CSV table of C-alpha atoms in Angstrom, one decimal:
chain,number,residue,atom,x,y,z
B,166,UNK,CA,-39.5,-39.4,13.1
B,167,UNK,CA,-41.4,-39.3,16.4
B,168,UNK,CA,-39.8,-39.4,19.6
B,169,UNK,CA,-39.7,-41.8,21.9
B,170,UNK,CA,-41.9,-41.3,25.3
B,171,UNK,CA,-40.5,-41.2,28.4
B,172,UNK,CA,-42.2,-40.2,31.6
B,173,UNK,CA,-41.7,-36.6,32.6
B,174,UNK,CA,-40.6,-37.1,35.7
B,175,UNK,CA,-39.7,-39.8,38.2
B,176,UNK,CA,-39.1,-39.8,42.0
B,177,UNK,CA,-37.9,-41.4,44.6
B,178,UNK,CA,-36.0,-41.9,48.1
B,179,UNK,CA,-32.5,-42.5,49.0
B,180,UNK,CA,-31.8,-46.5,49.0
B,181,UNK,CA,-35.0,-47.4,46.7
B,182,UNK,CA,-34.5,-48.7,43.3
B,183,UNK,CA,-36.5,-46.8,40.9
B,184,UNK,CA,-37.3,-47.7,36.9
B,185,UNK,CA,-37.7,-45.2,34.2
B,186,UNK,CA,-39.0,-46.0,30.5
B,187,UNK,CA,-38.9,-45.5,27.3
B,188,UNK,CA,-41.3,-46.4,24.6
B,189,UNK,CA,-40.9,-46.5,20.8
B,190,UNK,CA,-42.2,-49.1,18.5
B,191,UNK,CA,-40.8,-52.5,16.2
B,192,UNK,CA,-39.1,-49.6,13.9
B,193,UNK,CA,-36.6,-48.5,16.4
B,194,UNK,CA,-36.6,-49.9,20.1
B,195,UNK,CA,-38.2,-52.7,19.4
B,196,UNK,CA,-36.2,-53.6,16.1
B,197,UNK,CA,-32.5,-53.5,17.2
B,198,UNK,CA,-30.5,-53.6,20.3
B,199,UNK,CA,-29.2,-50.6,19.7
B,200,UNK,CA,-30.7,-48.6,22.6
B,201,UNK,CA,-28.8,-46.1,24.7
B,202,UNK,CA,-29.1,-44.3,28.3
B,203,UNK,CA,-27.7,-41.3,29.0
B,204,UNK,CA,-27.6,-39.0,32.5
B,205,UNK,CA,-27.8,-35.1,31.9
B,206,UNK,CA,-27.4,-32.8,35.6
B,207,UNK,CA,-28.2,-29.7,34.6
B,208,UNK,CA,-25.9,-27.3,33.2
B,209,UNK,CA,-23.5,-30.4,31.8
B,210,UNK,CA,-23.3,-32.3,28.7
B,211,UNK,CA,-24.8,-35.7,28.6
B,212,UNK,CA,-23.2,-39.2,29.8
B,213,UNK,CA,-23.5,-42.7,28.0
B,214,UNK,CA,-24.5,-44.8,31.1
B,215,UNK,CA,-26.2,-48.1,29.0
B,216,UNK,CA,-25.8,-48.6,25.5
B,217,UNK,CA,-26.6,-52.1,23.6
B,218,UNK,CA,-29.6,-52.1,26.3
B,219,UNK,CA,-27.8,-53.5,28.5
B,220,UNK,CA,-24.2,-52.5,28.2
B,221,UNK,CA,-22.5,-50.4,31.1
B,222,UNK,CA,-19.5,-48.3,29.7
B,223,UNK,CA,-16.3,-48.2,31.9
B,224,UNK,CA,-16.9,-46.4,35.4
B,225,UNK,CA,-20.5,-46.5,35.0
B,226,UNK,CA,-21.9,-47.7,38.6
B,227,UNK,CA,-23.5,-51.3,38.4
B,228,UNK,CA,-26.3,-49.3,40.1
B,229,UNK,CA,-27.5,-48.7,36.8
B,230,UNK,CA,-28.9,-51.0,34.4
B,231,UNK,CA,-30.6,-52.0,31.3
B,232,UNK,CA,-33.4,-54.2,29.9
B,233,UNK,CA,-35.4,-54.3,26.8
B,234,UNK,CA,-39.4,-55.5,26.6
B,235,UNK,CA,-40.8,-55.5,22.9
B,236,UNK,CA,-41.3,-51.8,22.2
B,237,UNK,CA,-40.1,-50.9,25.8
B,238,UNK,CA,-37.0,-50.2,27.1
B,239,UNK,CA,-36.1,-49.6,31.1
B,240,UNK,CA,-33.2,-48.2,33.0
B,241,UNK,CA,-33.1,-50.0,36.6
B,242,UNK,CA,-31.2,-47.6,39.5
B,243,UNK,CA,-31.1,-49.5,42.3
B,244,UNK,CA,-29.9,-48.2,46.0
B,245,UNK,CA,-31.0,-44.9,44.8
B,246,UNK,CA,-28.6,-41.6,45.3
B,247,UNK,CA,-28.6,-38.0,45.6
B,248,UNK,CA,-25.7,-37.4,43.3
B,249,UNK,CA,-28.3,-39.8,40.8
B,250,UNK,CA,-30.5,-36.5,40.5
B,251,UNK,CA,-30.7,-36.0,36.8
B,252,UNK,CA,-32.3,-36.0,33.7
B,253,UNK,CA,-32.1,-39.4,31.7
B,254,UNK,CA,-32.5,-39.8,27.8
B,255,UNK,CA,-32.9,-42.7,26.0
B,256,UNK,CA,-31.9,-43.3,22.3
B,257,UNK,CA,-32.7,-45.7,20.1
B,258,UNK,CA,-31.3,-46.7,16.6
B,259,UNK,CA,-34.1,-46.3,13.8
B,260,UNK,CA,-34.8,-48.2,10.7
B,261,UNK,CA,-34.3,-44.8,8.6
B,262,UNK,CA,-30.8,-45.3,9.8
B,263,UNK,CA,-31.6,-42.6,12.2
B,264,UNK,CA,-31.0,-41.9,15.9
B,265,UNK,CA,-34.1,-41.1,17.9
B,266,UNK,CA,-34.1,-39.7,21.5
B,267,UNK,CA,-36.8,-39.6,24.2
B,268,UNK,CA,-38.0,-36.7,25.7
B,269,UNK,CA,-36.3,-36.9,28.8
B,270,UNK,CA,-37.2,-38.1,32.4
B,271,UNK,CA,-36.3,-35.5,35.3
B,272,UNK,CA,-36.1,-38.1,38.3
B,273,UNK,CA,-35.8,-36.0,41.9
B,274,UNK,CA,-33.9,-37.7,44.4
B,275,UNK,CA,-36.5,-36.7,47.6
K,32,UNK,CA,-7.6,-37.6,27.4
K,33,UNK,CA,-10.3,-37.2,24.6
K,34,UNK,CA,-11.1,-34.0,23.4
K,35,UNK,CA,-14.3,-32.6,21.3
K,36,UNK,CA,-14.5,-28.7,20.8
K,37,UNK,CA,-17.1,-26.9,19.1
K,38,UNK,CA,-16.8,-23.9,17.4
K,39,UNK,CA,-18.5,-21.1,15.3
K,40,UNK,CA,-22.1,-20.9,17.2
K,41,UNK,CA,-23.3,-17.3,17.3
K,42,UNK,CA,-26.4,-15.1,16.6
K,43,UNK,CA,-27.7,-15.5,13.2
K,44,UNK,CA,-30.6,-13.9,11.4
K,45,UNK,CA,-33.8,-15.9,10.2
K,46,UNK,CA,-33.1,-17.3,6.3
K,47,UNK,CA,-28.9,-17.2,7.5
K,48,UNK,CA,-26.1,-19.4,7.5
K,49,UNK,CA,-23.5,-20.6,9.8
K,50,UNK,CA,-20.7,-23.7,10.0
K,51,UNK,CA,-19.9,-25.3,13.0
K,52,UNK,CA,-16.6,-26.7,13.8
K,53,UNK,CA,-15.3,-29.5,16.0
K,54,UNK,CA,-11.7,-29.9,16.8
K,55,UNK,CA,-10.8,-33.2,18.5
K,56,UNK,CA,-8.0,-35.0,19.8
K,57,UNK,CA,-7.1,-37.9,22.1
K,58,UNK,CA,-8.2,-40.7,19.9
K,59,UNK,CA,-7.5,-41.8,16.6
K,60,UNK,CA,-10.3,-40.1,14.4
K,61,UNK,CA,-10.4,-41.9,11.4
K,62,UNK,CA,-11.1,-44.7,13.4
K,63,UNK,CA,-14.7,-43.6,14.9
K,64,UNK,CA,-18.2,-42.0,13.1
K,65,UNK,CA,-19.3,-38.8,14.5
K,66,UNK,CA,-22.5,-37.2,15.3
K,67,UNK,CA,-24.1,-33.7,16.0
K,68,UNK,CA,-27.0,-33.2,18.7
K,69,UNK,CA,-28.3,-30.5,19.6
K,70,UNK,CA,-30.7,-29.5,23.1
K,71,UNK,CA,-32.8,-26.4,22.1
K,72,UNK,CA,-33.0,-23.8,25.4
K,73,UNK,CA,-34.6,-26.3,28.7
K,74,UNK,CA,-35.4,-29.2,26.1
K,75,UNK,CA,-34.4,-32.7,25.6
K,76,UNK,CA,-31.9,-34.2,23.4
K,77,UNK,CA,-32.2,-33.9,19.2
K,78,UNK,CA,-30.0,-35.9,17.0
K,79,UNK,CA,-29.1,-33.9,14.1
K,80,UNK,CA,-26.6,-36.1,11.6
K,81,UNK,CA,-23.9,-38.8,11.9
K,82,UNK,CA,-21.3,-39.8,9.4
K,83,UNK,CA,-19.3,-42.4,8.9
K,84,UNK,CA,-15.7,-42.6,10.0
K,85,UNK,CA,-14.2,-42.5,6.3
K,86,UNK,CA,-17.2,-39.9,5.5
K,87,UNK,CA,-18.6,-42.0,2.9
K,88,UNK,CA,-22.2,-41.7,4.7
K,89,UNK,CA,-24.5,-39.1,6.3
K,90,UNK,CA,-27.6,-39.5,8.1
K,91,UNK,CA,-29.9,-36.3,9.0
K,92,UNK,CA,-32.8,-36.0,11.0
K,93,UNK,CA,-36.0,-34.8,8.9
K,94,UNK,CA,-35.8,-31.7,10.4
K,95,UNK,CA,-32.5,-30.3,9.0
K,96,UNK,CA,-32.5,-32.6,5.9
K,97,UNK,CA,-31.8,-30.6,2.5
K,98,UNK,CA,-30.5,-27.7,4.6
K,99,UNK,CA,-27.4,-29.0,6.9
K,100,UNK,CA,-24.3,-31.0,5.5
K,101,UNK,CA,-22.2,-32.9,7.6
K,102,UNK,CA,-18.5,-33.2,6.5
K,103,UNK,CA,-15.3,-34.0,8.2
K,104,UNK,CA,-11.2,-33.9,8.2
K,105,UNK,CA,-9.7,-37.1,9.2
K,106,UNK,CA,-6.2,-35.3,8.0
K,107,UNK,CA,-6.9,-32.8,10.6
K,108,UNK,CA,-9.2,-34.0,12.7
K,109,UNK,CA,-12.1,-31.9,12.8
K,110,UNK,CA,-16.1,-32.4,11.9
K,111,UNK,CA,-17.8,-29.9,10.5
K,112,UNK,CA,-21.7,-28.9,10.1
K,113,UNK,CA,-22.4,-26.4,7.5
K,114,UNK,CA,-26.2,-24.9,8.2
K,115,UNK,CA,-28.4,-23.0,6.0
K,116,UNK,CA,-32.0,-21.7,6.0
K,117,UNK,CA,-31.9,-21.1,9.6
K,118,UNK,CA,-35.0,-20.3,11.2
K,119,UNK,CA,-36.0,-20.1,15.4
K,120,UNK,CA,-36.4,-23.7,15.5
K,121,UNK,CA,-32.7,-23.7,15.0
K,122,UNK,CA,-31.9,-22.2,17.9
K,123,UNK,CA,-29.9,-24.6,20.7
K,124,UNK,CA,-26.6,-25.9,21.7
K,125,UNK,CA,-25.0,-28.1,19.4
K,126,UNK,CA,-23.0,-31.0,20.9
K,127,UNK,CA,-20.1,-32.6,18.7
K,128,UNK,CA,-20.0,-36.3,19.4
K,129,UNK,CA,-18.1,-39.6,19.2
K,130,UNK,CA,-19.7,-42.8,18.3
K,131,UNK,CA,-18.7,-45.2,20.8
K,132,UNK,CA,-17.9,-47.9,17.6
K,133,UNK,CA,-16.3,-47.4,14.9
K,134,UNK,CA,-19.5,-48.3,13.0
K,135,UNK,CA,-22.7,-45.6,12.8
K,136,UNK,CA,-24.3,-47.1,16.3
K,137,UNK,CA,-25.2,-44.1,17.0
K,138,UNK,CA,-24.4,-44.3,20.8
K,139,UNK,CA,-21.8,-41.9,22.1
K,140,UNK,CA,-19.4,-42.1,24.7
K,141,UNK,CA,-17.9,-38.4,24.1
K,142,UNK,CA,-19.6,-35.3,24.5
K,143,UNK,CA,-17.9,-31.4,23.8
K,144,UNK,CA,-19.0,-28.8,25.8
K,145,UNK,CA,-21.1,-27.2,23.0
K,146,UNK,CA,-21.6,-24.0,20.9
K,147,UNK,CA,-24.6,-21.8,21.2
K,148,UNK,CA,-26.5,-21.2,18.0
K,149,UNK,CA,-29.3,-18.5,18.1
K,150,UNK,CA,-31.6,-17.6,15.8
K,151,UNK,CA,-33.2,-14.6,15.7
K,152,UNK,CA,-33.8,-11.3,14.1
């Protein structure tokens, strides 16, 4: 069960729209649309921001939002906060009936 | 307003045991699978085991496979994680979590706060 990659770290300024990744392969990410984003700040437990790739839970900013390429999935944030200074995971649904995560993106808000 | 609180983390030797507890509250239980994650000390995000909202099926990562059991309460709502063979790797806060369908999606809309589980000698 590897995880899936995600850069380490993203940045960007106020305003810009910014995209972060995740990569797995046709066994999970690229298999199901079953993928999930979720913000972290520090110190806090996470928060479902995308699920179904491109889903946006209740309250969830449409600043935020979800695609799916074969193997690759992206999180779009556009007009780009402070308050959006986090750490993002993604998740994906695995043929093992398993959940995987990615390793995390830090994304700095310059 | 939904509700997930974890219990029973604590400082546990190398080779020990320890069960985890999650009362909930503000939705209806029975109605929802659950999951445990965990987030080792300034590391990402591990999924740990899911089961179904009637418990009929578990899931567990590879790593904790043959030594964790996932169980739950629906009568009084609370999930449980029983863990033995502890070792270092072990070590993190343990997040009890709601699946965000009632099916195993594995996608979870409810987060507790967590419970500290250390492993060490």
């Amino acid at each position: 069960q590897s995880a899936l990659t995600q850069p380490a770290s993203v940045s960007g300024s106020p305003g810009q729209s910014i995209t972060l990744t995740c990569t797995g392969a046709r066994s999970d990410v690229g298999g199901y649309e079953f993928v999930s984003w979720y913000q972290q700040v520090p110190g806090t437990a996470p928060k479902l921001i995308i699920f179904d790739v491109t889903k946006r839970p209740s309250g969830v900013s449409d600043r935020f939002s979800g695609s799916k390429s074969d193997n690759t999935a992206s999180l779009t944030i556009s007009g780009l906060q402070a308050e959006d200074d986090a750490d993002y995971y993604c998740s994906s649904y695995s043929h093992s009936g398993t959940l995987l995560f990615g390793g995390g993106t830090k994304l700095t808000v310059l | 307003e939904v509700q997930l609180l974890e219990s029973g983390g604590d400082l546990v030797q190398p080779g020990g045991s320890l069960r985890l507890s999650c009362a909930v509250s503000g939705f209806t239980f029975s109605d929802y699978a659950m999951s445990w994650v965990r987030q080792a000390p300034g590391k990402g995000l591990e999924w740990v085991s899911g089961i179904s909202k009637n418990g009929a099926k578990t899931d567990y990562a590879d790593s904790v496979k043959g030594r964790f059991t996932i169980s739950r309460d629906n009568s009084n709502n609370r999930l449980s994680l029983q863990m033995n063979s502890l070792s270092a790797e072990d070590t993190a806060l343990y997040y009890c979590v709601k699946d965000r369908a009632t099916a195993m999606v594995k996608s979870f809309d409810y987060w507790g706060q967590g419970t500290l589980v250390t492993v060490s000698s």
